[in-house]
PDB file of C-alpha atoms in Angstrom:
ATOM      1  CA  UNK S  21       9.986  23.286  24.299  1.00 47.00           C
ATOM      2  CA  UNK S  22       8.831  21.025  21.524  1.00 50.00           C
ATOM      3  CA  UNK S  23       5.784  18.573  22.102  1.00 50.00           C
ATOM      4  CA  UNK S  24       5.111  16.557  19.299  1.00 52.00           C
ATOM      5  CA  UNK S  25       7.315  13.711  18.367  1.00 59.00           C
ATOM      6  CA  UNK S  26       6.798  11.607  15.410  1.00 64.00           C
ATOM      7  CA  UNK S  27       5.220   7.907  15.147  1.00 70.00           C
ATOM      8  CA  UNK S  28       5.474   5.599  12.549  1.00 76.00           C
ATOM      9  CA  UNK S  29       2.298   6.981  10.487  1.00 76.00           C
ATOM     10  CA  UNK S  30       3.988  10.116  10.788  1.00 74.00           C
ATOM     11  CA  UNK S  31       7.496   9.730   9.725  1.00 77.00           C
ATOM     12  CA  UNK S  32       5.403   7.500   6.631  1.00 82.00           C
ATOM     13  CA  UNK S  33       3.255  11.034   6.563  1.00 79.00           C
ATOM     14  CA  UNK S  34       6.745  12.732   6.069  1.00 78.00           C
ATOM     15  CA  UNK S  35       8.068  10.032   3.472  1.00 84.00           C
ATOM     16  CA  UNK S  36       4.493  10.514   1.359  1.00 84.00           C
ATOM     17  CA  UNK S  37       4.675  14.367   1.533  1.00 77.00           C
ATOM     18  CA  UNK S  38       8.654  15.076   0.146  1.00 79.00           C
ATOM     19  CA  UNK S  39       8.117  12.274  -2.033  1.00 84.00           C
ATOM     20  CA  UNK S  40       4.972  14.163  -3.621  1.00 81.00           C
ATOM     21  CA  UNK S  41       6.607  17.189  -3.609  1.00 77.00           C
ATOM     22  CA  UNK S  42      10.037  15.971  -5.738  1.00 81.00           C
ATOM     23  CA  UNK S  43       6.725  14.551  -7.772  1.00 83.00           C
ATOM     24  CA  UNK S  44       5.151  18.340  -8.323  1.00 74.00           C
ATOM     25  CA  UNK S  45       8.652  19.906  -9.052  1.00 73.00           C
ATOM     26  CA  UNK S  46       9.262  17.303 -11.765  1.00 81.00           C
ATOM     27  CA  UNK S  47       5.999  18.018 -13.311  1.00 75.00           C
ATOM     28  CA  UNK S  48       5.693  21.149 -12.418  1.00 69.00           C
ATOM     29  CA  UNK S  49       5.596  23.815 -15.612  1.00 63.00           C
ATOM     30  CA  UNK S  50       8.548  25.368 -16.891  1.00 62.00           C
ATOM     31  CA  UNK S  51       8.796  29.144 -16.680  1.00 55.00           C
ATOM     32  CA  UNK S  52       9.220  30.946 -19.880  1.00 56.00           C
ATOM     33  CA  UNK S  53      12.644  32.899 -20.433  1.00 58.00           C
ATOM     34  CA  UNK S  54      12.453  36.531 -18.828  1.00 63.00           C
ATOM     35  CA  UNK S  55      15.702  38.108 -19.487  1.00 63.00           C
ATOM     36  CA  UNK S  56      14.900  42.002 -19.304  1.00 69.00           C
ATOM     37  CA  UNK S  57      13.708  44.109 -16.878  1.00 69.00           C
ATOM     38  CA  UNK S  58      11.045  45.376 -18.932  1.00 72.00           C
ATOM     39  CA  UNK S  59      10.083  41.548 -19.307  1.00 74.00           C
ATOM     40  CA  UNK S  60       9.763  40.960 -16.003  1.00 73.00           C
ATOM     41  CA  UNK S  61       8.050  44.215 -14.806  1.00 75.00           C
ATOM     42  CA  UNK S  62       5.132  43.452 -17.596  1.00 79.00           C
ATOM     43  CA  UNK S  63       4.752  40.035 -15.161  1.00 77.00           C
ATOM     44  CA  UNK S  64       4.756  41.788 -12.219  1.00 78.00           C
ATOM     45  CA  UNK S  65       2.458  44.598 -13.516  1.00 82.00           C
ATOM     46  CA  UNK S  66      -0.057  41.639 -14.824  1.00 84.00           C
ATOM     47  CA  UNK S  67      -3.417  41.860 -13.312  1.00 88.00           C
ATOM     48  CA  UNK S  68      -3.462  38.224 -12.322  1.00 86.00           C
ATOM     49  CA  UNK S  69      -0.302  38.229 -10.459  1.00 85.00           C
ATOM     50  CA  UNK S  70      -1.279  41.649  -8.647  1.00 88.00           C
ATOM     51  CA  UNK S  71      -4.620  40.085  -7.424  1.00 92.00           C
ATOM     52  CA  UNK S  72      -2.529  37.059  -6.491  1.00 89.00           C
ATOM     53  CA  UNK S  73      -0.473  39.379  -4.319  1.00 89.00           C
ATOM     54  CA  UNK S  74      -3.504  41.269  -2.562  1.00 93.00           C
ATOM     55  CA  UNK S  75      -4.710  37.547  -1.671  1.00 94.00           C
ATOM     56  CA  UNK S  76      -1.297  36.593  -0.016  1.00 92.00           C
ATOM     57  CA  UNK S  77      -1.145  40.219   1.637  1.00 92.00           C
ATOM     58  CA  UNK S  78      -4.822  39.957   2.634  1.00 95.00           C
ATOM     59  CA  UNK S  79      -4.103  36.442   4.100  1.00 94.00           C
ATOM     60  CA  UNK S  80      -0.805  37.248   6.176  1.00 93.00           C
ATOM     61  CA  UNK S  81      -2.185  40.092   7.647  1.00 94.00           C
ATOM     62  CA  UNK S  82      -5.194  37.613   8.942  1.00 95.00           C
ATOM     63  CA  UNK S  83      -2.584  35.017  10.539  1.00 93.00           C
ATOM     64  CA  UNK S  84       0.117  37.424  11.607  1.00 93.00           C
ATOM     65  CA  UNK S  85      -2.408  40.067  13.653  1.00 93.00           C
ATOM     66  CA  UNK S  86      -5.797  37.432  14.688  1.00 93.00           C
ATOM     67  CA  UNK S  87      -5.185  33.919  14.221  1.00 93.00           C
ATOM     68  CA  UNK S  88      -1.410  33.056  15.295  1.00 92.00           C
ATOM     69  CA  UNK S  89      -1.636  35.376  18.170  1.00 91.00           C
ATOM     70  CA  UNK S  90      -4.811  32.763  19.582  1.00 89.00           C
ATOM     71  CA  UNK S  91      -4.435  29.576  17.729  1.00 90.00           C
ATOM     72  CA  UNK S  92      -0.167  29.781  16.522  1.00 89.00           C
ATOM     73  CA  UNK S  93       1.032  27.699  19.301  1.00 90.00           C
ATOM     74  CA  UNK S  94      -1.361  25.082  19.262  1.00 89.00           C
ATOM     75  CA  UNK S  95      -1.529  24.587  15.908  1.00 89.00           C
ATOM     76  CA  UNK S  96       1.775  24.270  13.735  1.00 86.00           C
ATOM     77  CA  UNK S  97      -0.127  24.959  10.206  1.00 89.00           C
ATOM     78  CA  UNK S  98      -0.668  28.941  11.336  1.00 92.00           C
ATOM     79  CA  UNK S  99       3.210  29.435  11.724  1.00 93.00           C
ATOM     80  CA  UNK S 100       3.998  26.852   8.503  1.00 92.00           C
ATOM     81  CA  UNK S 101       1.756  29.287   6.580  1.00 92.00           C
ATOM     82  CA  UNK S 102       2.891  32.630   7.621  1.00 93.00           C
ATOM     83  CA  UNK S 103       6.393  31.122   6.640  1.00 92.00           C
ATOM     84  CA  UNK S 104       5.428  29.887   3.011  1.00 90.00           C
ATOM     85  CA  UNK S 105       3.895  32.680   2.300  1.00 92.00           C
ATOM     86  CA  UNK S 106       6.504  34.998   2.746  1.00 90.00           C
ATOM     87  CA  UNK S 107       8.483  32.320   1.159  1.00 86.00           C
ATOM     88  CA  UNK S 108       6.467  32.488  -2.123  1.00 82.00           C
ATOM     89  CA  UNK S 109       7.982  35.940  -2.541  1.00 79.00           C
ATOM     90  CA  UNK S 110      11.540  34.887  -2.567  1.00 79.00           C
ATOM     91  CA  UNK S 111      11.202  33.304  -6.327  1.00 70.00           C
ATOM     92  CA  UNK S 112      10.303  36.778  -8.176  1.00 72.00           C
ATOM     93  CA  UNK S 113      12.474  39.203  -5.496  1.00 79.00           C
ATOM     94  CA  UNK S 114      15.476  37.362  -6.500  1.00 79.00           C
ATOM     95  CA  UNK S 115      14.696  37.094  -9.946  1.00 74.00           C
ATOM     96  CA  UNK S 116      14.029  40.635 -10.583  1.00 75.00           C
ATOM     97  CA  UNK S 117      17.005  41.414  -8.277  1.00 78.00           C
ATOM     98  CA  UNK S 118      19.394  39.723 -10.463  1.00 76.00           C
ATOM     99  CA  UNK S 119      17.581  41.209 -13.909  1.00 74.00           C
ATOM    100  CA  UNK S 120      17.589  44.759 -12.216  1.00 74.00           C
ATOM    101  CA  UNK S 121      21.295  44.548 -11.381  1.00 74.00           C
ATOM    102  CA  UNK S 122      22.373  44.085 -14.628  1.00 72.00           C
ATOM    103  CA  UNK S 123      20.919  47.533 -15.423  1.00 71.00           C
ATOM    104  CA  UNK S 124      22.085  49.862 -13.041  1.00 72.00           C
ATOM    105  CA  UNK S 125      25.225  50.289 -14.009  1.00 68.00           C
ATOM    106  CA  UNK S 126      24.538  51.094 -17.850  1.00 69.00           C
ATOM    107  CA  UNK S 127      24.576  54.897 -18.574  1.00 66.00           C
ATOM    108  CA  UNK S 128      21.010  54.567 -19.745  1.00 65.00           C
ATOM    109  CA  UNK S 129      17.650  56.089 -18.919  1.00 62.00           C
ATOM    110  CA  UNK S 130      16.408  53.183 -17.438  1.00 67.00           C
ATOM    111  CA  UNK S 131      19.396  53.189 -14.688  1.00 71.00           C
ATOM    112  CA  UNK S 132      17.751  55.243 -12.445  1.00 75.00           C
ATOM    113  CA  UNK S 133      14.367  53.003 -12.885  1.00 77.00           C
ATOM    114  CA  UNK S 134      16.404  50.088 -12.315  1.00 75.00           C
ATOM    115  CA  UNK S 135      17.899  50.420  -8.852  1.00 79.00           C
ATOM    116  CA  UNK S 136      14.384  51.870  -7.732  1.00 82.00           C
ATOM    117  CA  UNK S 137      12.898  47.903  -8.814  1.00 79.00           C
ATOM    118  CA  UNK S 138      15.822  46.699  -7.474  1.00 81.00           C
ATOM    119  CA  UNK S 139      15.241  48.598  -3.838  1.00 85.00           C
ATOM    120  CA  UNK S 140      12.269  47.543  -3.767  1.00 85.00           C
ATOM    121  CA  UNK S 141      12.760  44.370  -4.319  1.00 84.00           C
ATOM    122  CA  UNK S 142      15.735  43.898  -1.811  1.00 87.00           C
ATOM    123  CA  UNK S 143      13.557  45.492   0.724  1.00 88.00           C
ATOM    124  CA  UNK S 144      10.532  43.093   0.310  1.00 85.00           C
ATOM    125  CA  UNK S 145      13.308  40.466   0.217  1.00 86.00           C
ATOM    126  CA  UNK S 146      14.708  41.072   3.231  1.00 88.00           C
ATOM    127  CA  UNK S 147      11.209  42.026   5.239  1.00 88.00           C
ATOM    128  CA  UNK S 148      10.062  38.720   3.891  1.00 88.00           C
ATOM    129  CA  UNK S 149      13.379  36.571   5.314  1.00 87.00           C
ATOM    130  CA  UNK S 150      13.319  38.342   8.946  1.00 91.00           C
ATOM    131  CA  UNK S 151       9.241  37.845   9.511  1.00 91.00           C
ATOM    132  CA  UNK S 152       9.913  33.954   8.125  1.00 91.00           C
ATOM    133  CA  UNK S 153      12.930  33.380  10.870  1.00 90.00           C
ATOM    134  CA  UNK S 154      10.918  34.700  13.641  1.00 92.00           C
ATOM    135  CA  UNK S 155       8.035  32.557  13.067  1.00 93.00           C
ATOM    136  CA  UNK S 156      10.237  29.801  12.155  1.00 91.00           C
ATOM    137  CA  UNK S 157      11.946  29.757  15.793  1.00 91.00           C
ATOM    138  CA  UNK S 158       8.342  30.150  17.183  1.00 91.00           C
ATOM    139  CA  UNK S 159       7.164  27.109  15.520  1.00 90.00           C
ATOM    140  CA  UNK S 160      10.493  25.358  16.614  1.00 88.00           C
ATOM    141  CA  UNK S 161       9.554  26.590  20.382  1.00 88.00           C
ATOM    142  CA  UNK S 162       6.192  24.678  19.928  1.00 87.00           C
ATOM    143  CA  UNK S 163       6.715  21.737  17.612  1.00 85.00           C
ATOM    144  CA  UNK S 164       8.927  19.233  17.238  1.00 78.00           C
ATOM    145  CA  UNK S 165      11.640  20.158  14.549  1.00 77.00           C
ATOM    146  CA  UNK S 166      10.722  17.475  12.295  1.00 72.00           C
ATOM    147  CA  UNK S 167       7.091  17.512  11.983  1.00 76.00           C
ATOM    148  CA  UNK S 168       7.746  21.156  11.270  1.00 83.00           C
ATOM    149  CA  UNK S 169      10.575  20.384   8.355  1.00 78.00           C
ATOM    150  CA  UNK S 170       8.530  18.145   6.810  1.00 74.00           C
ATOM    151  CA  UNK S 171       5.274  20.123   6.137  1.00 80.00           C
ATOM    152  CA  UNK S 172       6.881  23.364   5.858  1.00 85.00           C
ATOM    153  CA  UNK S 173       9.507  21.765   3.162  1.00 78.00           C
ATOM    154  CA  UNK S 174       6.046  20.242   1.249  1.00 77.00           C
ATOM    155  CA  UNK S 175       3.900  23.395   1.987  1.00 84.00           C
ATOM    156  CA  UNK S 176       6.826  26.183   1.162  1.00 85.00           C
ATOM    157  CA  UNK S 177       7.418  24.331  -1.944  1.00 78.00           C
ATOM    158  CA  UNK S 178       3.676  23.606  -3.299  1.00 80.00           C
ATOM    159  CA  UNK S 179       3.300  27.905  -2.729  1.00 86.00           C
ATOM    160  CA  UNK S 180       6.911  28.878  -4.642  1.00 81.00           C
ATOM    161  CA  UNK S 181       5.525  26.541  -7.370  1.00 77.00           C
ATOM    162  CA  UNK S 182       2.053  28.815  -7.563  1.00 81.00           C
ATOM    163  CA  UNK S 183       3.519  31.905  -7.675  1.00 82.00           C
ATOM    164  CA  UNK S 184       6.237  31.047 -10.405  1.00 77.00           C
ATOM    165  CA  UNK S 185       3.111  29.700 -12.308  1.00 77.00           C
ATOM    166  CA  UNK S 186       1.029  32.628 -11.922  1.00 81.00           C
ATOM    167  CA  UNK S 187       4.202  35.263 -12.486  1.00 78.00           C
ATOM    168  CA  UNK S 188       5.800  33.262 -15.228  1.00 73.00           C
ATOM    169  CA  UNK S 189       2.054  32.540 -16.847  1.00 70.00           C
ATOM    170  CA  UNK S 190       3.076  28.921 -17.306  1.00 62.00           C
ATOM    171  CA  UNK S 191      -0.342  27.238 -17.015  1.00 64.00           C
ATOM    172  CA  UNK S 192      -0.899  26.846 -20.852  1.00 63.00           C
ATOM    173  CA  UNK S 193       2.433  24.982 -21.223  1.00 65.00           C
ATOM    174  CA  UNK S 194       1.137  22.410 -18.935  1.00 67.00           C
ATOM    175  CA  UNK S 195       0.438  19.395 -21.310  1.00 73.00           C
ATOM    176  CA  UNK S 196      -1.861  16.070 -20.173  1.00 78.00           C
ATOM    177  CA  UNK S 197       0.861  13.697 -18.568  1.00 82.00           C
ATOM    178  CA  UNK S 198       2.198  17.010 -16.438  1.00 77.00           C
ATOM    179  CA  UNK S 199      -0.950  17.796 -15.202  1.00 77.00           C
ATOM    180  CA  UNK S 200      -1.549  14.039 -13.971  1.00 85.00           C
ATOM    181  CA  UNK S 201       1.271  14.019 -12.093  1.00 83.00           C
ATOM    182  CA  UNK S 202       0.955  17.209 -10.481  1.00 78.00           C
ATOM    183  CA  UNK S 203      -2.373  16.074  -9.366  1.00 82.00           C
ATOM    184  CA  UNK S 204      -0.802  12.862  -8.033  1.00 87.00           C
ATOM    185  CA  UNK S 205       1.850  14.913  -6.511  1.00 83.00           C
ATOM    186  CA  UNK S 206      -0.379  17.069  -4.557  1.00 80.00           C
ATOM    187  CA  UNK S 207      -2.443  14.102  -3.376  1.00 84.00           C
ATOM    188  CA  UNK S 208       0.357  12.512  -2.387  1.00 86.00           C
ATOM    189  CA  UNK S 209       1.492  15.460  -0.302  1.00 80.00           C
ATOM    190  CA  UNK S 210      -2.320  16.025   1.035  1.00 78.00           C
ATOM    191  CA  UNK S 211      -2.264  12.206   2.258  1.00 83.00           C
ATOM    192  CA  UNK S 212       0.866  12.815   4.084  1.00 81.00           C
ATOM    193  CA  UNK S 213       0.629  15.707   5.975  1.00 76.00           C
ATOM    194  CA  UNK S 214      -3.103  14.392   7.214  1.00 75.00           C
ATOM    195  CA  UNK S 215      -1.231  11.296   8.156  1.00 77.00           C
ATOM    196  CA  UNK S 216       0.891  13.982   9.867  1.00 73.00           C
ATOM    197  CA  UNK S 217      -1.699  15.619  11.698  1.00 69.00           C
ATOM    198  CA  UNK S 218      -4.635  13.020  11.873  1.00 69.00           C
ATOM    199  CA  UNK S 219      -2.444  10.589  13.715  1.00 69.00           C
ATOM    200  CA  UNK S 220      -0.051  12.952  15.774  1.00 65.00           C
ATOM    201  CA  UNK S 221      -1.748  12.526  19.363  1.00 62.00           C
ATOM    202  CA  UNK S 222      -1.346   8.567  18.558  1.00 64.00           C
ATOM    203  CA  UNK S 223       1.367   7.430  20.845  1.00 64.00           C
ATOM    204  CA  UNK S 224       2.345   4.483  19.498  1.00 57.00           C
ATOM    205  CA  UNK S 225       5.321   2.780  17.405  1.00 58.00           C
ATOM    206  CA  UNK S 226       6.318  -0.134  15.017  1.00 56.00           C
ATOM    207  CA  UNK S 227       7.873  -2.461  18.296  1.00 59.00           C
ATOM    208  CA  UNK S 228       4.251  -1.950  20.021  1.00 57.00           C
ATOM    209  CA  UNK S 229       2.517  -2.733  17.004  1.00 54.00           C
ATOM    210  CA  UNK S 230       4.938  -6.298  16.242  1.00 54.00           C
ATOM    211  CA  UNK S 231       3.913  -6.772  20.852  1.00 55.00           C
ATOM    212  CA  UNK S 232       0.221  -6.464  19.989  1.00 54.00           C
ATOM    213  CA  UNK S 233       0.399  -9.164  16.707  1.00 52.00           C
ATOM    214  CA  UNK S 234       2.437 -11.662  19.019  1.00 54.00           C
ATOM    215  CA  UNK S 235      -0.331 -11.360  21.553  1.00 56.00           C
ATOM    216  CA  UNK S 236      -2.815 -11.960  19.203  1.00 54.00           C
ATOM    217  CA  UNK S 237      -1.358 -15.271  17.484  1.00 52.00           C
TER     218      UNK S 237
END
């Protein structure tokens, strides 16, 4: 059963962290047109992204097999991660899904090239939903539902956003006032889930805290 229930710092933790995150979405960059397969399997192919991927792979297999195994009940980050992750691979899957589609039925060469992407990509779609729910009901076994929401809504989101950048190579579009306010975004969210964390132990709430000031006058 869930063991963490929110105080006041944290429900302002969870108030800072979605309202940083509808901050980085706003200024977040926007993804050039892909509108081909052959478009989109040049991104995919591009050295960047691929190293990208070996870094998430490299990184899941850490969490999933050594660290939530010891530390995933105790600590509600291991399961949030494992989670967004995954999640980050939902943006190009169903992307490339819906680009693939359009090709498989053409009486063309690349038909049969096509529904192999598209396979693919339904497969590491679906792997990538299943491992997400069963860690997602684990961290709802341990944590309370809405310390949980919160970061993984701010964490999930701040990871979907990196790997659309790095697919969709939209760092260069990024212009001055964008940049500002994705770094106030993400400070914004970093504030709130410490606030989150820090403070989560602290039982305390905002009719104990008006008690203490009407002892003090």
């Amino acid at each position: 059963m869930p063991t963490e229930k929110l105080n006041i710092l944290g429900k302002l933790g969870c108030l800072l962290s979605c309202a940083g995150s509808v901050v980085l979405i706003i200024h977040s960059p926007k993804s050039e047109s892909v509108t081909t397969q052959a478009e989109l399997e040049e991104k995919l192919t591009n050295p960047v992204f691929v190293g990208y991927l070996c870094i998430v792979l490299l990184l899941l297999l850490l969490l999933i097999f050594w660290i939530a195994p010891a530390h995933g009940p105790t600590n509600i980050m291991v399961y949030i991660s494992i989670c967004s992750l995954l999640g980050s691979f939902t943006v190009p899957s169903t992307k490339g899904i819906g680009l693939a589609a359009q090709d498989i039925f053409h009486n063309s060469p690349s038909s049969q090239r096509a529904l192999c992407l598209c396979l693919v990509l339904l497969a590491v779609l679906g792997c990538s939903i299943i491992v997400q729910f069963r860690y997602i009901n684990k961290a709802l076994e341990c944590f309370d539902s809405s310390v949980f929401g919160a970061i993984y809504y701010v964490v999930f989101t701040t990871l979907v956003l990196l790997a659309s950048a790095i697919l969709f190579r939209e760092w260069s579009n990024v212009g001055l006032v964008d940049f500002l306010g994705m770094a106030c975004g993400f400070t914004t969210v970093s504030v709130g889930i410490v606030l989150i964390q820090v403070f989560k132990e602290f039982n305390f709430n905002l009719g104990e805290m008006n008690k203490s000031n009407m002892k003090t006058d």
